[in-house]
PDB file of C-alpha atoms in Angstrom:
ATOM      1  CA  MET A   1      -6.317  -8.395 -14.148  1.00  0.00           C
ATOM      2  CA  ALA A   2      -5.075 -11.659 -12.679  1.00  0.00           C
ATOM      3  CA  LYS A   3      -1.557 -11.681 -11.425  1.00  0.00           C
ATOM      4  CA  ARG A   4       0.907 -14.686 -11.773  1.00  0.00           C
ATOM      5  CA  ALA A   5       4.420 -15.291 -10.421  1.00  0.00           C
ATOM      6  CA  ILE A   6       7.180 -14.364 -12.859  1.00  0.00           C
ATOM      7  CA  ALA A   7       9.043 -17.577 -13.149  1.00  0.00           C
ATOM      8  CA  ALA A   8      12.841 -17.314 -12.818  1.00  0.00           C
ATOM      9  CA  GLY A   9      14.404 -17.782 -16.265  1.00  0.00           C
ATOM     10  CA  VAL A  10      11.649 -16.691 -18.353  1.00  0.00           C
ATOM     11  CA  LEU A  11      11.576 -13.002 -17.519  1.00  0.00           C
ATOM     12  CA  THR A  12      11.321 -10.538 -20.509  1.00  0.00           C
ATOM     13  CA  ALA A  13      14.384  -8.629 -21.549  1.00  0.00           C
ATOM     14  CA  ALA A  14      12.964  -5.586 -20.103  1.00  0.00           C
ATOM     15  CA  LEU A  15      12.394  -7.263 -16.750  1.00  0.00           C
ATOM     16  CA  MET A  16      15.891  -8.680 -16.781  1.00  0.00           C
ATOM     17  CA  THR A  17      17.478  -5.153 -17.125  1.00  0.00           C
ATOM     18  CA  ALA A  18      18.096  -4.784 -13.359  1.00  0.00           C
ATOM     19  CA  ALA A  19      18.002  -8.372 -12.185  1.00  0.00           C
ATOM     20  CA  MET A  20      19.621  -8.784  -8.829  1.00  0.00           C
ATOM     21  CA  PRO A  21      20.049 -11.558  -6.075  1.00  0.00           C
ATOM     22  CA  ALA A  22      17.848 -12.434  -3.255  1.00  0.00           C
ATOM     23  CA  ALA A  23      16.351  -9.565  -0.851  1.00  0.00           C
ATOM     24  CA  ALA A  24      18.901  -8.183   1.459  1.00  0.00           C
ATOM     25  CA  PHE A  25      17.008  -5.291   2.925  1.00  0.00           C
ATOM     26  CA  ALA A  26      14.809  -4.442   5.887  1.00  0.00           C
ATOM     27  CA  MET A  27      11.578  -2.828   4.833  1.00  0.00           C
ATOM     28  CA  PRO A  28      10.581   0.306   6.878  1.00  0.00           C
ATOM     29  CA  GLY A  29       7.030   0.521   8.089  1.00  0.00           C
ATOM     30  CA  ASP A  30       6.553   3.607   6.119  1.00  0.00           C
ATOM     31  CA  ILE A  31       8.232   5.702   3.486  1.00  0.00           C
ATOM     32  CA  GLN A  32       7.279   9.032   2.014  1.00  0.00           C
ATOM     33  CA  GLU A  33       8.298   8.980  -1.794  1.00  0.00           C
ATOM     34  CA  ALA A  34       6.734  12.293  -3.182  1.00  0.00           C
ATOM     35  CA  VAL A  35       9.302  15.002  -3.652  1.00  0.00           C
ATOM     36  CA  THR A  36       6.629  17.538  -3.406  1.00  0.00           C
ATOM     37  CA  ASN A  37       6.207  16.788   0.366  1.00  0.00           C
ATOM     38  CA  GLN A  38       7.356  19.742   2.127  1.00  0.00           C
ATOM     39  CA  GLY A  39      10.970  19.583   3.675  1.00  0.00           C
ATOM     40  CA  TYR A  40      11.410  15.945   1.899  1.00  0.00           C
ATOM     41  CA  ASN A  41      14.473  15.556  -0.287  1.00  0.00           C
ATOM     42  CA  ALA A  42      14.048  12.035  -1.939  1.00  0.00           C
ATOM     43  CA  TYR A  43      17.719  11.874  -2.720  1.00  0.00           C
ATOM     44  CA  GLU A  44      18.749  11.648   0.817  1.00  0.00           C
ATOM     45  CA  HIS A  45      16.512   8.661   1.456  1.00  0.00           C
ATOM     46  CA  GLN A  46      18.226   5.944  -0.671  1.00  0.00           C
ATOM     47  CA  SER A  47      20.382   2.778   0.136  1.00  0.00           C
ATOM     48  CA  GLY A  48      22.750   1.317  -2.406  1.00  0.00           C
ATOM     49  CA  THR A  49      22.722  -2.152  -0.740  1.00  0.00           C
ATOM     50  CA  ALA A  50      18.983  -2.912  -1.468  1.00  0.00           C
ATOM     51  CA  GLU A  51      18.410  -5.909  -3.540  1.00  0.00           C
ATOM     52  CA  TYR A  52      15.329  -7.749  -4.715  1.00  0.00           C
ATOM     53  CA  ASP A  53      14.812 -11.332  -6.153  1.00  0.00           C
ATOM     54  CA  GLU A  54      12.719 -10.547  -9.353  1.00  0.00           C
ATOM     55  CA  SER A  55      11.362 -14.189  -9.595  1.00  0.00           C
ATOM     56  CA  GLN A  56       9.089 -13.221  -6.674  1.00  0.00           C
ATOM     57  CA  LEU A  57       7.219 -10.606  -8.629  1.00  0.00           C
ATOM     58  CA  LEU A  58       3.737 -11.102  -9.452  1.00  0.00           C
ATOM     59  CA  ALA A  59       3.055 -10.344 -13.140  1.00  0.00           C
ATOM     60  CA  ILE A  60       0.824  -7.359 -14.178  1.00  0.00           C
ATOM     61  CA  ASP A  61       1.662  -6.289 -17.706  1.00  0.00           C
ATOM     62  CA  GLY A  62      -0.452  -3.164 -17.682  1.00  0.00           C
ATOM     63  CA  ASN A  63      -0.450   0.702 -18.142  1.00  0.00           C
ATOM     64  CA  TYR A  64      -0.449   2.765 -15.098  1.00  0.00           C
ATOM     65  CA  VAL A  65      -0.276   6.465 -14.628  1.00  0.00           C
ATOM     66  CA  ALA A  66       1.885   8.449 -11.978  1.00  0.00           C
ATOM     67  CA  THR A  67       0.026  10.726  -9.694  1.00  0.00           C
ATOM     68  CA  ALA A  68       3.080  12.262  -7.939  1.00  0.00           C
ATOM     69  CA  ASN A  69       6.788  12.885  -8.559  1.00  0.00           C
ATOM     70  CA  ALA A  70       7.989   9.732  -7.242  1.00  0.00           C
ATOM     71  CA  MET A  71      11.536   8.114  -7.429  1.00  0.00           C
ATOM     72  CA  ILE A  72      12.344   5.155  -9.626  1.00  0.00           C
ATOM     73  CA  ARG A  73      14.725   2.792  -7.915  1.00  0.00           C
ATOM     74  CA  LYS A  74      17.148  -0.122  -8.673  1.00  0.00           C
ATOM     75  CA  ALA A  75      15.268  -2.082  -5.896  1.00  0.00           C
ATOM     76  CA  PRO A  76      12.498  -1.271  -3.392  1.00  0.00           C
ATOM     77  CA  PHE A  77      13.964   1.423  -1.134  1.00  0.00           C
ATOM     78  CA  GLY A  78      17.180   1.189  -3.167  1.00  0.00           C
ATOM     79  CA  GLU A  79      19.465   3.394  -5.097  1.00  0.00           C
ATOM     80  CA  ILE A  80      17.617   6.204  -7.160  1.00  0.00           C
ATOM     81  CA  LEU A  81      17.587   5.880 -11.054  1.00  0.00           C
ATOM     82  CA  GLY A  82      15.214   8.558 -11.988  1.00  0.00           C
ATOM     83  CA  SER A  83      11.738   9.562 -11.373  1.00  0.00           C
ATOM     84  CA  VAL A  84       8.173   9.240 -12.692  1.00  0.00           C
ATOM     85  CA  GLN A  85       6.213  12.435 -13.895  1.00  0.00           C
ATOM     86  CA  PRO A  86       2.610  13.055 -12.534  1.00  0.00           C
ATOM     87  CA  GLY A  87       0.160  12.303 -15.426  1.00  0.00           C
ATOM     88  CA  THR A  88       2.490  10.230 -17.487  1.00  0.00           C
ATOM     89  CA  THR A  89       1.784   6.533 -18.305  1.00  0.00           C
ATOM     90  CA  TYR A  90       4.039   3.797 -17.531  1.00  0.00           C
ATOM     91  CA  HIS A  91       4.227   0.104 -18.256  1.00  0.00           C
ATOM     92  CA  VAL A  92       4.082  -2.111 -15.075  1.00  0.00           C
ATOM     93  CA  VAL A  93       5.597  -5.541 -15.507  1.00  0.00           C
ATOM     94  CA  GLY A  94       5.062  -6.748 -11.963  1.00  0.00           C
ATOM     95  CA  GLU A  95       4.412  -6.220  -8.344  1.00  0.00           C
ATOM     96  CA  CYS A  96       6.284  -7.367  -5.239  1.00  0.00           C
ATOM     97  CA  PRO A  97       4.204  -9.602  -3.301  1.00  0.00           C
ATOM     98  CA  ASP A  98       5.189  -8.440   0.104  1.00  0.00           C
ATOM     99  CA  CYS A  99       5.413  -4.818  -0.137  1.00  0.00           C
ATOM    100  CA  MET A 100       3.890  -1.946  -2.143  1.00  0.00           C
ATOM    101  CA  TRP A 101       6.350  -1.654  -5.081  1.00  0.00           C
ATOM    102  CA  TYR A 102       5.680  -1.912  -8.835  1.00  0.00           C
ATOM    103  CA  LYS A 103       8.604  -2.956 -11.418  1.00  0.00           C
ATOM    104  CA  ILE A 104       8.149  -0.483 -14.401  1.00  0.00           C
ATOM    105  CA  SER A 105       9.824  -1.042 -17.964  1.00  0.00           C
ATOM    106  CA  GLY A 106      10.723   1.779 -20.230  1.00  0.00           C
ATOM    107  CA  ALA A 107      13.279   4.331 -20.956  1.00  0.00           C
ATOM    108  CA  VAL A 108      14.097   3.801 -17.129  1.00  0.00           C
ATOM    109  CA  SER A 109      13.353   0.625 -15.683  1.00  0.00           C
ATOM    110  CA  GLY A 110      13.133   0.057 -11.970  1.00  0.00           C
ATOM    111  CA  TYR A 111      10.948   0.030  -8.955  1.00  0.00           C
ATOM    112  CA  VAL A 112       8.279   2.743  -7.953  1.00  0.00           C
ATOM    113  CA  TYR A 113       6.301   2.827  -4.859  1.00  0.00           C
ATOM    114  CA  ALA A 114       3.008   1.549  -5.764  1.00  0.00           C
ATOM    115  CA  SER A 115       0.771   4.206  -4.028  1.00  0.00           C
ATOM    116  CA  TYR A 116       1.958   6.609  -6.840  1.00  0.00           C
ATOM    117  CA  LEU A 117       0.957   4.579  -9.723  1.00  0.00           C
ATOM    118  CA  VAL A 118      -2.822   3.756 -10.571  1.00  0.00           C
ATOM    119  CA  PRO A 119      -4.255   1.708 -13.460  1.00  0.00           C
ATOM    120  CA  GLU A 120      -5.130   3.839 -16.565  1.00  0.00           C
ATOM    121  CA  GLY A 121      -8.577   3.281 -16.181  1.00  0.00           C
ATOM    122  CA  GLU A 122      -8.826   4.550 -12.743  1.00  0.00           C
ATOM    123  CA  TYR A 123      -6.771   7.673 -13.146  1.00  0.00           C
ATOM    124  CA  GLN A 124      -8.844  11.056 -12.640  1.00  0.00           C
ATOM    125  CA  LYS A 125      -7.256  13.247 -15.363  1.00  0.00           C
ATOM    126  CA  ASN A 126      -8.729  16.441 -14.105  1.00  0.00           C
ATOM    127  CA  THR A 127      -7.384  15.981 -10.621  1.00  0.00           C
ATOM    128  CA  ASN A 128      -4.253  14.273 -11.354  1.00  0.00           C
ATOM    129  CA  SER A 129      -5.285  11.656  -8.732  1.00  0.00           C
ATOM    130  CA  ASN A 130      -7.053   8.479  -8.125  1.00  0.00           C
ATOM    131  CA  THR A 131      -9.995   9.892  -6.566  1.00  0.00           C
ATOM    132  CA  ASP A 132     -12.636  12.761  -7.602  1.00  0.00           C
ATOM    133  CA  THR A 133     -11.505  14.833  -4.617  1.00  0.00           C
ATOM    134  CA  GLY A 134      -8.148  15.561  -6.069  1.00  0.00           C
ATOM    135  CA  VAL A 135      -5.986  13.174  -3.707  1.00  0.00           C
ATOM    136  CA  SER A 136      -4.284  10.008  -4.126  1.00  0.00           C
ATOM    137  CA  VAL A 137      -5.162   7.196  -1.727  1.00  0.00           C
ATOM    138  CA  ARG A 138      -3.175   3.976  -0.861  1.00  0.00           C
ATOM    139  CA  LYS A 139      -5.835   1.272  -0.843  1.00  0.00           C
ATOM    140  CA  LEU A 140      -6.650  -0.308   2.614  1.00  0.00           C
ATOM    141  CA  ASP A 141      -9.695  -2.458   3.473  1.00  0.00           C
ATOM    142  CA  MET A 142     -10.147  -2.571   7.167  1.00  0.00           C
ATOM    143  CA  MET A 143     -12.589  -2.129   9.914  1.00  0.00           C
ATOM    144  CA  MET A 144     -11.788   0.447  12.545  1.00  0.00           C
ATOM    145  CA  VAL A 145     -13.337   2.113  15.397  1.00  0.00           C
ATOM    146  CA  VAL A 146     -13.585   5.735  16.401  1.00  0.00           C
ATOM    147  CA  ASP A 147     -11.153   6.251  19.273  1.00  0.00           C
ATOM    148  CA  VAL A 148     -12.183  10.041  20.734  1.00  0.00           C
ATOM    149  CA  ASN A 149     -13.358  11.175  24.201  1.00  0.00           C
ATOM    150  CA  SER A 150     -16.465  12.765  22.575  1.00  0.00           C
ATOM    151  CA  ALA A 151     -17.377  12.667  18.835  1.00  0.00           C
ATOM    152  CA  LEU A 152     -15.247  12.640  15.531  1.00  0.00           C
ATOM    153  CA  ASN A 153     -16.106  14.766  12.469  1.00  0.00           C
ATOM    154  CA  LEU A 154     -16.358  12.975   9.100  1.00  0.00           C
ATOM    155  CA  ARG A 155     -15.553  15.232   6.387  1.00  0.00           C
ATOM    156  CA  GLU A 156     -16.076  15.546   2.548  1.00  0.00           C
ATOM    157  CA  GLY A 157     -12.203  15.817   2.096  1.00  0.00           C
ATOM    158  CA  PRO A 158      -8.946  15.292   3.873  1.00  0.00           C
ATOM    159  CA  SER A 159      -8.688  18.559   5.683  1.00  0.00           C
ATOM    160  CA  THR A 160     -10.013  20.542   8.676  1.00  0.00           C
ATOM    161  CA  ASN A 161     -11.382  23.004   6.281  1.00  0.00           C
ATOM    162  CA  SER A 162     -13.470  20.458   4.450  1.00  0.00           C
ATOM    163  CA  LYS A 163     -17.243  20.435   5.230  1.00  0.00           C
ATOM    164  CA  VAL A 164     -18.414  18.151   8.074  1.00  0.00           C
ATOM    165  CA  VAL A 165     -20.672  15.500   6.635  1.00  0.00           C
ATOM    166  CA  THR A 166     -21.595  14.068  10.032  1.00  0.00           C
ATOM    167  CA  SER A 167     -20.152  13.541  13.554  1.00  0.00           C
ATOM    168  CA  VAL A 168     -19.931   9.988  15.206  1.00  0.00           C
ATOM    169  CA  PRO A 169     -19.485   9.102  18.846  1.00  0.00           C
ATOM    170  CA  ALA A 170     -16.507   7.048  20.201  1.00  0.00           C
ATOM    171  CA  GLY A 171     -16.736   3.402  19.420  1.00  0.00           C
ATOM    172  CA  THR A 172     -18.421   3.888  16.165  1.00  0.00           C
ATOM    173  CA  GLU A 173     -17.387   1.251  13.415  1.00  0.00           C
ATOM    174  CA  VAL A 174     -16.279   2.724  10.132  1.00  0.00           C
ATOM    175  CA  HIS A 175     -14.875   1.073   7.158  1.00  0.00           C
ATOM    176  CA  VAL A 176     -11.514   2.517   6.204  1.00  0.00           C
ATOM    177  CA  LYS A 177     -10.881   2.159   2.451  1.00  0.00           C
ATOM    178  CA  GLY A 178      -7.522   3.897   2.138  1.00  0.00           C
ATOM    179  CA  ASN A 179      -4.821   6.219   3.356  1.00  0.00           C
ATOM    180  CA  VAL A 180      -4.497   9.480   1.729  1.00  0.00           C
ATOM    181  CA  LEU A 181      -0.767   9.964   0.716  1.00  0.00           C
ATOM    182  CA  ASN A 182       1.480  12.394   2.448  1.00  0.00           C
ATOM    183  CA  THR A 183      -1.389  13.197   5.289  1.00  0.00           C
ATOM    184  CA  ASP A 184      -2.627  11.783   8.431  1.00  0.00           C
ATOM    185  CA  TRP A 185      -6.219  11.225   6.953  1.00  0.00           C
ATOM    186  CA  CYS A 186      -8.041   8.018   6.003  1.00  0.00           C
ATOM    187  CA  GLN A 187     -10.617   7.667   3.262  1.00  0.00           C
ATOM    188  CA  CYS A 188     -13.619   5.798   4.729  1.00  0.00           C
ATOM    189  CA  GLU A 189     -17.050   4.705   3.924  1.00  0.00           C
ATOM    190  CA  TYR A 190     -19.789   5.334   6.503  1.00  0.00           C
ATOM    191  CA  GLN A 191     -23.531   4.764   5.731  1.00  0.00           C
ATOM    192  CA  GLY A 192     -22.923   4.431   2.186  1.00  0.00           C
ATOM    193  CA  LYS A 193     -20.919   7.742   1.669  1.00  0.00           C
ATOM    194  CA  THR A 194     -17.311   8.457   1.269  1.00  0.00           C
ATOM    195  CA  VAL A 195     -15.780  10.598   3.877  1.00  0.00           C
ATOM    196  CA  TYR A 196     -12.503  11.415   5.375  1.00  0.00           C
ATOM    197  CA  ALA A 197     -11.327  11.059   9.173  1.00  0.00           C
ATOM    198  CA  HIS A 198      -8.038  11.894  10.693  1.00  0.00           C
ATOM    199  CA  ASP A 199      -6.198   8.650  11.620  1.00  0.00           C
ATOM    200  CA  ASN A 200      -5.218   9.900  14.940  1.00  0.00           C
ATOM    201  CA  TYR A 201      -8.816   9.105  16.006  1.00  0.00           C
ATOM    202  CA  LEU A 202      -9.155   5.739  14.498  1.00  0.00           C
ATOM    203  CA  LYS A 203      -7.776   2.319  15.739  1.00  0.00           C
ATOM    204  CA  PRO A 204      -8.081  -1.056  13.959  1.00  0.00           C
ATOM    205  CA  GLU A 205     -10.863  -3.391  15.294  1.00  0.00           C
ATOM    206  CA  PHE A 206      -9.206  -6.507  16.533  1.00  0.00           C
ATOM    207  CA  PRO A 207      -9.913  -9.319  16.164  1.00  0.00           C
ATOM    208  CA  GLN A 208     -11.299  -9.026  12.905  1.00  0.00           C
ATOM    209  CA  THR A 209     -11.774 -11.609  10.089  1.00  0.00           C
ATOM    210  CA  MET A 210      -9.973 -10.593   6.665  1.00  0.00           C
ATOM    211  CA  ALA A 211      -9.644 -12.366   3.376  1.00  0.00           C
ATOM    212  CA  CYS A 212      -6.496 -12.526   1.009  1.00  0.00           C
ATOM    213  CA  SER A 213      -7.153 -10.347  -2.000  1.00  0.00           C
ATOM    214  CA  ALA A 214      -3.853 -11.400  -4.014  1.00  0.00           C
ATOM    215  CA  PRO A 215      -3.612 -14.736  -5.937  1.00  0.00           C
ATOM    216  CA  VAL A 216      -0.977 -15.895  -3.488  1.00  0.00           C
ATOM    217  CA  LEU A 217       0.491 -14.250  -0.456  1.00  0.00           C
ATOM    218  CA  ASN A 218       3.447 -15.151   1.684  1.00  0.00           C
ATOM    219  CA  ILE A 219       3.139 -15.562   5.445  1.00  0.00           C
ATOM    220  CA  ARG A 220       6.324 -14.572   7.093  1.00  0.00           C
ATOM    221  CA  GLU A 221       7.368 -15.508  10.691  1.00  0.00           C
ATOM    222  CA  ALA A 222       7.807 -11.796  11.787  1.00  0.00           C
ATOM    223  CA  ALA A 223       6.708  -8.437  10.571  1.00  0.00           C
ATOM    224  CA  ASN A 224       9.547  -7.921   7.968  1.00  0.00           C
ATOM    225  CA  ILE A 225       9.949  -8.827   4.363  1.00  0.00           C
ATOM    226  CA  ASN A 226      13.245 -10.497   5.176  1.00  0.00           C
ATOM    227  CA  ALA A 227      11.667 -12.763   7.648  1.00  0.00           C
ATOM    228  CA  LYS A 228      11.420 -16.543   6.705  1.00  0.00           C
ATOM    229  CA  VAL A 229       8.364 -17.569   4.705  1.00  0.00           C
ATOM    230  CA  ILE A 230       6.433 -20.232   6.545  1.00  0.00           C
ATOM    231  CA  GLY A 231       3.376 -20.557   4.500  1.00  0.00           C
ATOM    232  CA  THR A 232       1.063 -18.925   1.947  1.00  0.00           C
ATOM    233  CA  LEU A 233      -2.660 -17.575   1.656  1.00  0.00           C
ATOM    234  CA  ALA A 234      -4.477 -18.022  -1.388  1.00  0.00           C
ATOM    235  CA  LYS A 235      -7.098 -15.564  -2.899  1.00  0.00           C
ATOM    236  CA  GLY A 236     -10.245 -15.487  -0.767  1.00  0.00           C
ATOM    237  CA  GLN A 237      -8.630 -17.468   2.013  1.00  0.00           C
ATOM    238  CA  LYS A 238      -9.768 -16.112   5.342  1.00  0.00           C
ATOM    239  CA  VAL A 239      -7.928 -15.562   8.722  1.00  0.00           C
ATOM    240  CA  LYS A 240      -8.593 -13.806  11.873  1.00  0.00           C
ATOM    241  CA  ILE A 241      -6.325 -10.840  12.505  1.00  0.00           C
ATOM    242  CA  SER A 242      -5.034  -9.979  15.874  1.00  0.00           C
ATOM    243  CA  ALA A 243      -2.858  -7.166  15.640  1.00  0.00           C
ATOM    244  CA  ASP A 244      -1.409  -4.484  13.173  1.00  0.00           C
ATOM    245  CA  GLU A 245       2.417  -4.165  13.323  1.00  0.00           C
ATOM    246  CA  ASN A 246       3.779  -1.324  11.016  1.00  0.00           C
ATOM    247  CA  ASP A 247       1.374  -2.426   8.099  1.00  0.00           C
ATOM    248  CA  TRP A 248       1.933  -6.230   8.756  1.00  0.00           C
ATOM    249  CA  LEU A 249      -1.063  -8.128  10.036  1.00  0.00           C
ATOM    250  CA  ARG A 250      -0.494 -10.855  12.778  1.00  0.00           C
ATOM    251  CA  PHE A 251      -2.669 -13.929  13.185  1.00  0.00           C
ATOM    252  CA  ASP A 252      -2.576 -17.341  14.658  1.00  0.00           C
ATOM    253  CA  MET A 253      -1.906 -19.938  12.103  1.00  0.00           C
ATOM    254  CA  GLY A 254      -3.673 -22.573  14.116  1.00  0.00           C
ATOM    255  CA  ASP A 255      -0.790 -24.749  14.644  1.00  0.00           C
ATOM    256  CA  GLY A 256       1.075 -22.972  17.387  1.00  0.00           C
ATOM    257  CA  ARG A 257       2.811 -20.638  14.941  1.00  0.00           C
ATOM    258  CA  ILE A 258       2.089 -16.881  14.572  1.00  0.00           C
ATOM    259  CA  GLY A 259       2.148 -15.436  11.086  1.00  0.00           C
ATOM    260  CA  TYR A 260       2.411 -11.953   9.525  1.00  0.00           C
ATOM    261  CA  VAL A 261       1.012 -10.844   5.969  1.00  0.00           C
ATOM    262  CA  TYR A 262       1.317  -7.421   4.359  1.00  0.00           C
ATOM    263  CA  ASP A 263      -1.996  -5.486   4.880  1.00  0.00           C
ATOM    264  CA  GLU A 264      -2.258  -4.160   1.276  1.00  0.00           C
ATOM    265  CA  TYR A 265      -3.384  -7.624   0.199  1.00  0.00           C
ATOM    266  CA  MET A 266      -6.085  -8.275   2.955  1.00  0.00           C
ATOM    267  CA  GLU A 267      -9.595  -7.069   2.833  1.00  0.00           C
ATOM    268  CA  ALA A 268     -12.381  -6.809   5.347  1.00  0.00           C
ATOM    269  CA  VAL A 269     -14.817  -9.518   5.105  1.00  0.00           C
ATOM    270  CA  GLY A 270     -18.418  -8.859   4.525  1.00  0.00           C
ATOM    271  CA  GLN A 271     -17.781  -5.478   2.972  1.00  0.00           C
TER     272      GLN A 271
END
């Protein structure tokens, strides 16, 4: 559904439950939220100082299903308020435009890492995931090339125990559709088939032209959510990406400035 900015002063009562001042946190390049991840204790990964300006949220107003035990936080990467339960439906009121967090409203209102919530219509009940293979995938849409000495096995699932569909030589271009959560595997599309490849053997193909998939996307002057906003991209607007810096994509703005946008909201062109 279409997303729109939630204007300050017209937030619903549920959205106002945890309203806070402007962002005052540094966003890590990656975070593992699932408490089911071996050796990971979510309660050791929190910061009581993280804050977020909710007027920046893009409105969603839809029901999403949790695919893992993920923390509900007061702000992105902030204090833990509770957790979502796999298979349970939650009402999502908005999405952070610069990082992968959803704001949910309910018995416990707060922020949940977006990779662990999928729209009700996309949820695979039998596998408790957002794919038929029983795994949850963080969406990504980028062309990458095989970076190995000989050949790379493309498999039916994200495991070396999965059947090999085909092997491809170094330099082969593959369309990466997403990252399998809590693994080092990518979900790819190759010759019309969904396959999986280990991300150690894939590297982004640069430069490549990508298009904005969000209604509006902030361009920042550095690869950090705290960096100054120096412009915006509209849905469908194309730019030539030159590098990937910890999930932020770098490009030349054409006026001497370098801009950065979050990769979740950019799509490979022509796919």
